[in-house]
Short mmCIF file of C-alpha atoms in Angstrom, two decimals:
data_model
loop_
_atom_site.label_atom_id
_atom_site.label_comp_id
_atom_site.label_asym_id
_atom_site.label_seq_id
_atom_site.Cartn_x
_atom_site.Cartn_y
_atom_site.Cartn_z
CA UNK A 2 108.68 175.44 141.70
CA UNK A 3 106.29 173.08 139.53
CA UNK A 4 104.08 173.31 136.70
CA UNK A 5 100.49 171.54 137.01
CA UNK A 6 99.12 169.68 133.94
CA UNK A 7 95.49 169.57 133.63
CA UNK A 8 95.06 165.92 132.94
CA UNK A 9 93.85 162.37 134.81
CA UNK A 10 95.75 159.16 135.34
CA UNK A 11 98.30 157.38 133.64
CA UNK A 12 101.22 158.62 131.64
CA UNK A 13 103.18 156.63 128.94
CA UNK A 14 106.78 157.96 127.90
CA UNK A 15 108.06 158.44 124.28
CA UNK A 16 111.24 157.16 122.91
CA UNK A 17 114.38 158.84 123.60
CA UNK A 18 113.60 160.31 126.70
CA UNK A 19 111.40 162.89 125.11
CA UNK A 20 108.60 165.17 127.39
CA UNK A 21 106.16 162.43 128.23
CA UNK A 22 103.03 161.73 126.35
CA UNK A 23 99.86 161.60 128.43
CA UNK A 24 96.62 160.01 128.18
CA UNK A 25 93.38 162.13 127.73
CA UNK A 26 92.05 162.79 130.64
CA UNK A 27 95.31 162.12 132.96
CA UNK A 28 96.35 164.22 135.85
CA UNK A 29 99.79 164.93 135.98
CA UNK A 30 101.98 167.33 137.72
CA UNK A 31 105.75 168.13 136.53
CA UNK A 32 107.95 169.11 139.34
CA UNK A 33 110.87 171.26 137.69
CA UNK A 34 113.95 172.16 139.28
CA UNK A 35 114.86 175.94 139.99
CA UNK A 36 116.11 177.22 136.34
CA UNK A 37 114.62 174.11 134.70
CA UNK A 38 112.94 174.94 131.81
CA UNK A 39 109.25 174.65 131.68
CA UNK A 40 109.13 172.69 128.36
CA UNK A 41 112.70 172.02 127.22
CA UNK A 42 112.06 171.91 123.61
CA UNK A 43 109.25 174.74 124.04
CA UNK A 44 108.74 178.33 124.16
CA UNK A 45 110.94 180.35 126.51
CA UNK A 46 110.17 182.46 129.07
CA UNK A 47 111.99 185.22 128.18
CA UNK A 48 113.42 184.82 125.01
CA UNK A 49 114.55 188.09 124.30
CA UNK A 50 115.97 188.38 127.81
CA UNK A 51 117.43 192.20 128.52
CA UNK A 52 118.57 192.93 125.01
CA UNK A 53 116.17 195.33 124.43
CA UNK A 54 115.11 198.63 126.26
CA UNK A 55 112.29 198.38 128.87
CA UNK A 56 108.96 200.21 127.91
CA UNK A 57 105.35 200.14 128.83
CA UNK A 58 104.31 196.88 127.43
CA UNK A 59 100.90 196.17 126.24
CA UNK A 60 100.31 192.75 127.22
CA UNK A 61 100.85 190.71 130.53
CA UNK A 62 102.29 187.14 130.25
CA UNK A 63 99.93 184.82 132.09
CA UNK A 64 100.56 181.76 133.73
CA UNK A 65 97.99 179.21 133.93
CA UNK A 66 97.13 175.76 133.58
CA UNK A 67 98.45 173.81 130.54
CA UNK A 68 96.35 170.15 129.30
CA UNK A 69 98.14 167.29 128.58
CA UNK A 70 97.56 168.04 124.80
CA UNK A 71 98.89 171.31 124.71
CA UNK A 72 101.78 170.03 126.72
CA UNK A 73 102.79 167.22 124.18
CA UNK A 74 102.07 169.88 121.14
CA UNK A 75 104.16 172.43 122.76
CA UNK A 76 107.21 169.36 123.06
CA UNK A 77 106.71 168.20 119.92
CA UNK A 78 105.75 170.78 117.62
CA UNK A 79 107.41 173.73 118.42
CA UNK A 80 110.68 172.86 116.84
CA UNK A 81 108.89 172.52 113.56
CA UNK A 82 106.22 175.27 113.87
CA UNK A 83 107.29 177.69 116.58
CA UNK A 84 109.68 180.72 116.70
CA UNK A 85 111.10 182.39 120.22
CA UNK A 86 110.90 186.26 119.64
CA UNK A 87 114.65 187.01 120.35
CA UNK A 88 115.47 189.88 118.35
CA UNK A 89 118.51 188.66 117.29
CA UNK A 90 118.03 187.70 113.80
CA UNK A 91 116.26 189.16 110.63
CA UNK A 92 113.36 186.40 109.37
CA UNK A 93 113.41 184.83 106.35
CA UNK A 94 109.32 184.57 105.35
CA UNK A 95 109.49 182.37 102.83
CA UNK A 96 112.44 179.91 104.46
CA UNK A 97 110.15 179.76 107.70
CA UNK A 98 107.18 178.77 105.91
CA UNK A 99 108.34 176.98 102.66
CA UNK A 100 106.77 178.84 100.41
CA UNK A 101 106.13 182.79 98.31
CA UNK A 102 102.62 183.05 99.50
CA UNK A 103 101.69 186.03 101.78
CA UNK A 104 101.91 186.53 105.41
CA UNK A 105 99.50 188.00 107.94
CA UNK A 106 100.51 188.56 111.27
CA UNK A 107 98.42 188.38 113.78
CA UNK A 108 99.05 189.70 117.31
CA UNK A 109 96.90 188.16 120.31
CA UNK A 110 95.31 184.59 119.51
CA UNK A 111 93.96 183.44 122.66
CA UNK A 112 93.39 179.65 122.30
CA UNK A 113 93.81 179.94 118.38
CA UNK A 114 90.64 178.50 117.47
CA UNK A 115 89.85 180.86 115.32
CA UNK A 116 93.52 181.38 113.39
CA UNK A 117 93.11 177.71 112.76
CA UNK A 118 89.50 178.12 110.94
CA UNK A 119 91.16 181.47 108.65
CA UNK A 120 94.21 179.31 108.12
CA UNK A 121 92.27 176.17 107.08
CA UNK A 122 89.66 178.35 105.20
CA UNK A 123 92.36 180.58 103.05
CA UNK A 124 95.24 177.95 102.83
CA UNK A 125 96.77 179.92 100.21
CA UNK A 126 97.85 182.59 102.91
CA UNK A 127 100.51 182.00 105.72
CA UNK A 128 99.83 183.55 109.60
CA UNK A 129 102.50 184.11 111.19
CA UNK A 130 100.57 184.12 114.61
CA UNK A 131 101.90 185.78 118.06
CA UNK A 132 101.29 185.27 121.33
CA UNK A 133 102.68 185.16 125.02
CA UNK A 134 99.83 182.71 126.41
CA UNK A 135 101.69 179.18 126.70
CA UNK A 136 97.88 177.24 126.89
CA UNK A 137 97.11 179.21 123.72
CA UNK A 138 100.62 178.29 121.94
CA UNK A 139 100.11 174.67 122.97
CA UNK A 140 96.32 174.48 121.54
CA UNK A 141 96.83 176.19 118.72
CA UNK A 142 99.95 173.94 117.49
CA UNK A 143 97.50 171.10 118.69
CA UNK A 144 95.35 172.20 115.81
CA UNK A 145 97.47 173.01 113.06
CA UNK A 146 98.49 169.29 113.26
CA UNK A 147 95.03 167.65 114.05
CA UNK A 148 93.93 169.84 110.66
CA UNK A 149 96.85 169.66 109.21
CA UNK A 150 97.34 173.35 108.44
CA UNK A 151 101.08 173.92 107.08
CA UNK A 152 100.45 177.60 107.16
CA UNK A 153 101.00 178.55 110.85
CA UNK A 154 103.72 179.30 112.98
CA UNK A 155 103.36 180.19 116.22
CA UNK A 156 105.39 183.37 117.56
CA UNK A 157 106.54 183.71 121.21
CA UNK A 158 106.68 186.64 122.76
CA UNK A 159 106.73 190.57 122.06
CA UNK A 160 105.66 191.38 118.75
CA UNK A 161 106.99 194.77 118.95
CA UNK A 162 110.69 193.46 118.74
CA UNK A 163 109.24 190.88 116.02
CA UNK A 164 108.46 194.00 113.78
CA UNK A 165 111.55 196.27 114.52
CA UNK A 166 114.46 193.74 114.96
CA UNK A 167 113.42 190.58 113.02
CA UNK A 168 110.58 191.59 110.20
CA UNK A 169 112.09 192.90 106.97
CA UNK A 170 110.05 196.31 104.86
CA UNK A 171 106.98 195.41 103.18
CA UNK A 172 107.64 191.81 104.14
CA UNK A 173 103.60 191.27 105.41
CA UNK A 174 100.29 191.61 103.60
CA UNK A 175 98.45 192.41 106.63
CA UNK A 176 98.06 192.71 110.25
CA UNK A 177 95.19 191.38 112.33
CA UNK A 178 94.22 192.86 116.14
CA UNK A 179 91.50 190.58 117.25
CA UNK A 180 90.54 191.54 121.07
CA UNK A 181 93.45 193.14 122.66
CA UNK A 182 93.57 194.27 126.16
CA UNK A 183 91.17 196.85 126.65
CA UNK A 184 93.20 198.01 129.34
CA UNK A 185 89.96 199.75 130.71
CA UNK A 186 91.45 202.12 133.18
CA UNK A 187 92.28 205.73 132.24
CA UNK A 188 95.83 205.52 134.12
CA UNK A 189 96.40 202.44 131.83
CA UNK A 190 95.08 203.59 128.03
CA UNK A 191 98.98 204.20 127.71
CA UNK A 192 99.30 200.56 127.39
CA UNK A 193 96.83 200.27 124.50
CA UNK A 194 98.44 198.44 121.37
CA UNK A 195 96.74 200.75 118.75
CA UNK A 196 98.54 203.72 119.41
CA UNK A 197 99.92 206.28 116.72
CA UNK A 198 103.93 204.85 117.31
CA UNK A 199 102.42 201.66 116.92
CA UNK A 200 101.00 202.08 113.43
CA UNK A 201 104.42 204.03 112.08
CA UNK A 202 106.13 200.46 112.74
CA UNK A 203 103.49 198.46 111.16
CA UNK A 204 103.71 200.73 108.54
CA UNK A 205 107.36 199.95 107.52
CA UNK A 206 106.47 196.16 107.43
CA UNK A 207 103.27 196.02 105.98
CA UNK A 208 103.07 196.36 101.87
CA UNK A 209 101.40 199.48 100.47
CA UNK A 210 97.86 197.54 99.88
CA UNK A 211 97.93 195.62 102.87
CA UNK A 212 95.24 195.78 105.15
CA UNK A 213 95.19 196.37 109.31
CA UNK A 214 92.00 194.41 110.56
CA UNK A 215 90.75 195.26 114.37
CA UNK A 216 88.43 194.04 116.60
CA UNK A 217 86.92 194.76 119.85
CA UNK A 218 84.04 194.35 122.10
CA UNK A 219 85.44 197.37 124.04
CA UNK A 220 83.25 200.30 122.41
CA UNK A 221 85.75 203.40 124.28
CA UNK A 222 88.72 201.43 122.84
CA UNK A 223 86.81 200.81 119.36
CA UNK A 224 86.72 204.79 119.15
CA UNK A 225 90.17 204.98 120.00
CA UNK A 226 91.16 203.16 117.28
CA UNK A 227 88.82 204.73 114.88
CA UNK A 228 90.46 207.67 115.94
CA UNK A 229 94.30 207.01 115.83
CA UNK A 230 93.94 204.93 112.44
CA UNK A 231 92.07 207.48 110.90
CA UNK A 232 94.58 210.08 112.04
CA UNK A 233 97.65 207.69 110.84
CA UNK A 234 98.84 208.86 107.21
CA UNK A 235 100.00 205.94 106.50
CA UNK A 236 96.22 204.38 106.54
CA UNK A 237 93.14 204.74 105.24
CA UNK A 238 89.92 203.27 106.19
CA UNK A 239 88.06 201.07 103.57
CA UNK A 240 84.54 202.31 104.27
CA UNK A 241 84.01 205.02 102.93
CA UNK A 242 81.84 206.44 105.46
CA UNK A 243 84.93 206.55 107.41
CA UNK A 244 83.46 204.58 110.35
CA UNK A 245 83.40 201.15 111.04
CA UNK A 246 83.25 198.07 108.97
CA UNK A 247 80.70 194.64 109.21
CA UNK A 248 82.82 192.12 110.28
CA UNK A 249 83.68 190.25 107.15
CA UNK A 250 83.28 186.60 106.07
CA UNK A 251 86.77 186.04 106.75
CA UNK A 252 87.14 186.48 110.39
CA UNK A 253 84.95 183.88 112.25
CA UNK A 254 82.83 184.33 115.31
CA UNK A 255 84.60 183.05 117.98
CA UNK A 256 83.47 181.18 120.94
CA UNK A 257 84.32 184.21 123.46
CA UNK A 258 83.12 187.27 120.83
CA UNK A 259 79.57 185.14 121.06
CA UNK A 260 79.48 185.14 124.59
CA UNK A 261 80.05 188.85 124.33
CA UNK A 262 77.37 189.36 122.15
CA UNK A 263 74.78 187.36 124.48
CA UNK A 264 75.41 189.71 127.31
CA UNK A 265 74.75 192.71 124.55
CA UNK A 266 78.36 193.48 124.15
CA UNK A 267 79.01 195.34 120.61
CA UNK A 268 81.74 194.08 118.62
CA UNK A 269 83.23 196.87 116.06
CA UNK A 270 85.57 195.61 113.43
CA UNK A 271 88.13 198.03 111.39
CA UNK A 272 89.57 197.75 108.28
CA UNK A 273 92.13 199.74 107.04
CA UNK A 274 94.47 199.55 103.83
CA UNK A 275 98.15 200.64 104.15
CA UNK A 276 98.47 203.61 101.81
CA UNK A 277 101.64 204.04 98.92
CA UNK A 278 103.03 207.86 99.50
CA UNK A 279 103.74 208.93 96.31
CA UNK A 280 106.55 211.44 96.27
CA UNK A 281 105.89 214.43 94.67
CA UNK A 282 108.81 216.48 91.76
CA UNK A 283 110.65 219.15 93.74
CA UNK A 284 109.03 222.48 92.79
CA UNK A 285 110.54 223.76 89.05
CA UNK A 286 111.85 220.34 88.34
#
């Protein structure tokens, strides 16, 4: 079993024995033994093992080539700014980013190019950003440093058991869906994210105010959410023409939504706000 690092020539080692550092451009390949972690001091590959019930799960971990930088991010960074998705403990927000300020999670960051740019343009909010893509973990700790954007951590694995085992009620100020799997197929639409079980779990962690943000190039799966948010009565949409919203300031145009839009892809963002139930007097009280 081995690993391939996209890279060129040399490599130099660090002190005490840590995961090598390379230089750009090197080509390396890691040979690990069976069992052998792929990054000791990394992500996991499973890190919530067989705890928790096996469902229909709406992403599919992919293995691919990791660069020499994302390598030595991955090694160095993650104890500091990454977090295995075990289920086994409840988070502590403000003890896992040093501050009161409030969280977004966001579920699905590819590379992380563009979490970096919201992070570094609204510093004042924390992103608690998920993901099962190791390249993408790798690059997007790789940036955080390089900008030096204290508000990120990086979230491994399945961010359903994030929400029901380790997030806490009204703990987040908002969720962001940027480009999930389409999952194009009819036999497959069950694996959709944005589903109405979905949203009653969000619901529980996101404050009344908070706002759901989605966004997709997939026009069947852009109605689909229209349709199950608008449904949800625990959300309401924030246009008030009850359709979809521009895609705000806040969310920038990424490298592969502009690709997208060359080929004459349309990209439909939603924005919904998390609605406070009041409860009404019993009748004759």
């Amino acid at each position: 079993m081995s690993d391939s690092v996209n890279c060129s020539a040399s490599t130099q080692s660090t002190p005490g024995g840590e995961y090598p550092r390379h230089a750009p451009g090197a080509s390396v390949r890691h040979t690990r033994a069976k069992g052998e972690p792929r990054f000791p001091d990394g992500p996991k590959a499973d890190p919530a093992g067989s705890h928790f019930e096996r469902r229909i799960r709406s992403f599919q971990p992919r293995r691919s080539r990791v660069t020499a930088g994302q390598a030595d991010a991955l090694q160095r960074l993650w104890p500091k700014w990454g977090l295995d998705i075990d289920g086994g403990r409840t988070l502590d927000l403000a003890e896992l980013f040093g501050n009161d300020n409030p969280v977004v999670l966001e579920i699905g960051f590819g590379m992380g190019e563009a979490t970096a740019q919201m992070a570094a343009a609204d510093p004042g909010t924390n992103i608690l950003a998920v993901d099962v893509h190791t390249p993408g973990q790798g690059n997007l700790l790789n940036l955080a440093d390089k900008n030096g954007l204290s508000n990120i951590r990086v979230g491994n694995g399945d961010a359903i058991i994030l929400l029901r085992e380790m997030l806490l009620p009204d703990s987040l100020d908002g969720l962001r869906v940027y480009f999930p799997d389409p999952w194009p197929k009819k036999r497959h639409h069950k694996r959709r994210l944005i589903q109405p079980d979905f949203l009653s779990l969000a619901a529980t962690r996101i404050r009344p105010g908070g706002i759901v943000h989605c966004a997709t190039d997939w026009e069947p799966y852009a109605e689909q959410m229209l349709e199950v948010l608008t449904a949800h009565p625990d959300f309401e949409n924030t246009q008030a023409d009850g359709g979809f919203a521009p895609r705000p300031d806040f969310r920038p145009l990424t490298r592969f939504e502009g690709q997208g839009l060359d080929k004459g892809h349309v990209v439909n963002d939603l924005l919904f706000r998390r609605v406070q139930h009041v409860e009404q007097p019993p009748v004759g009280a």
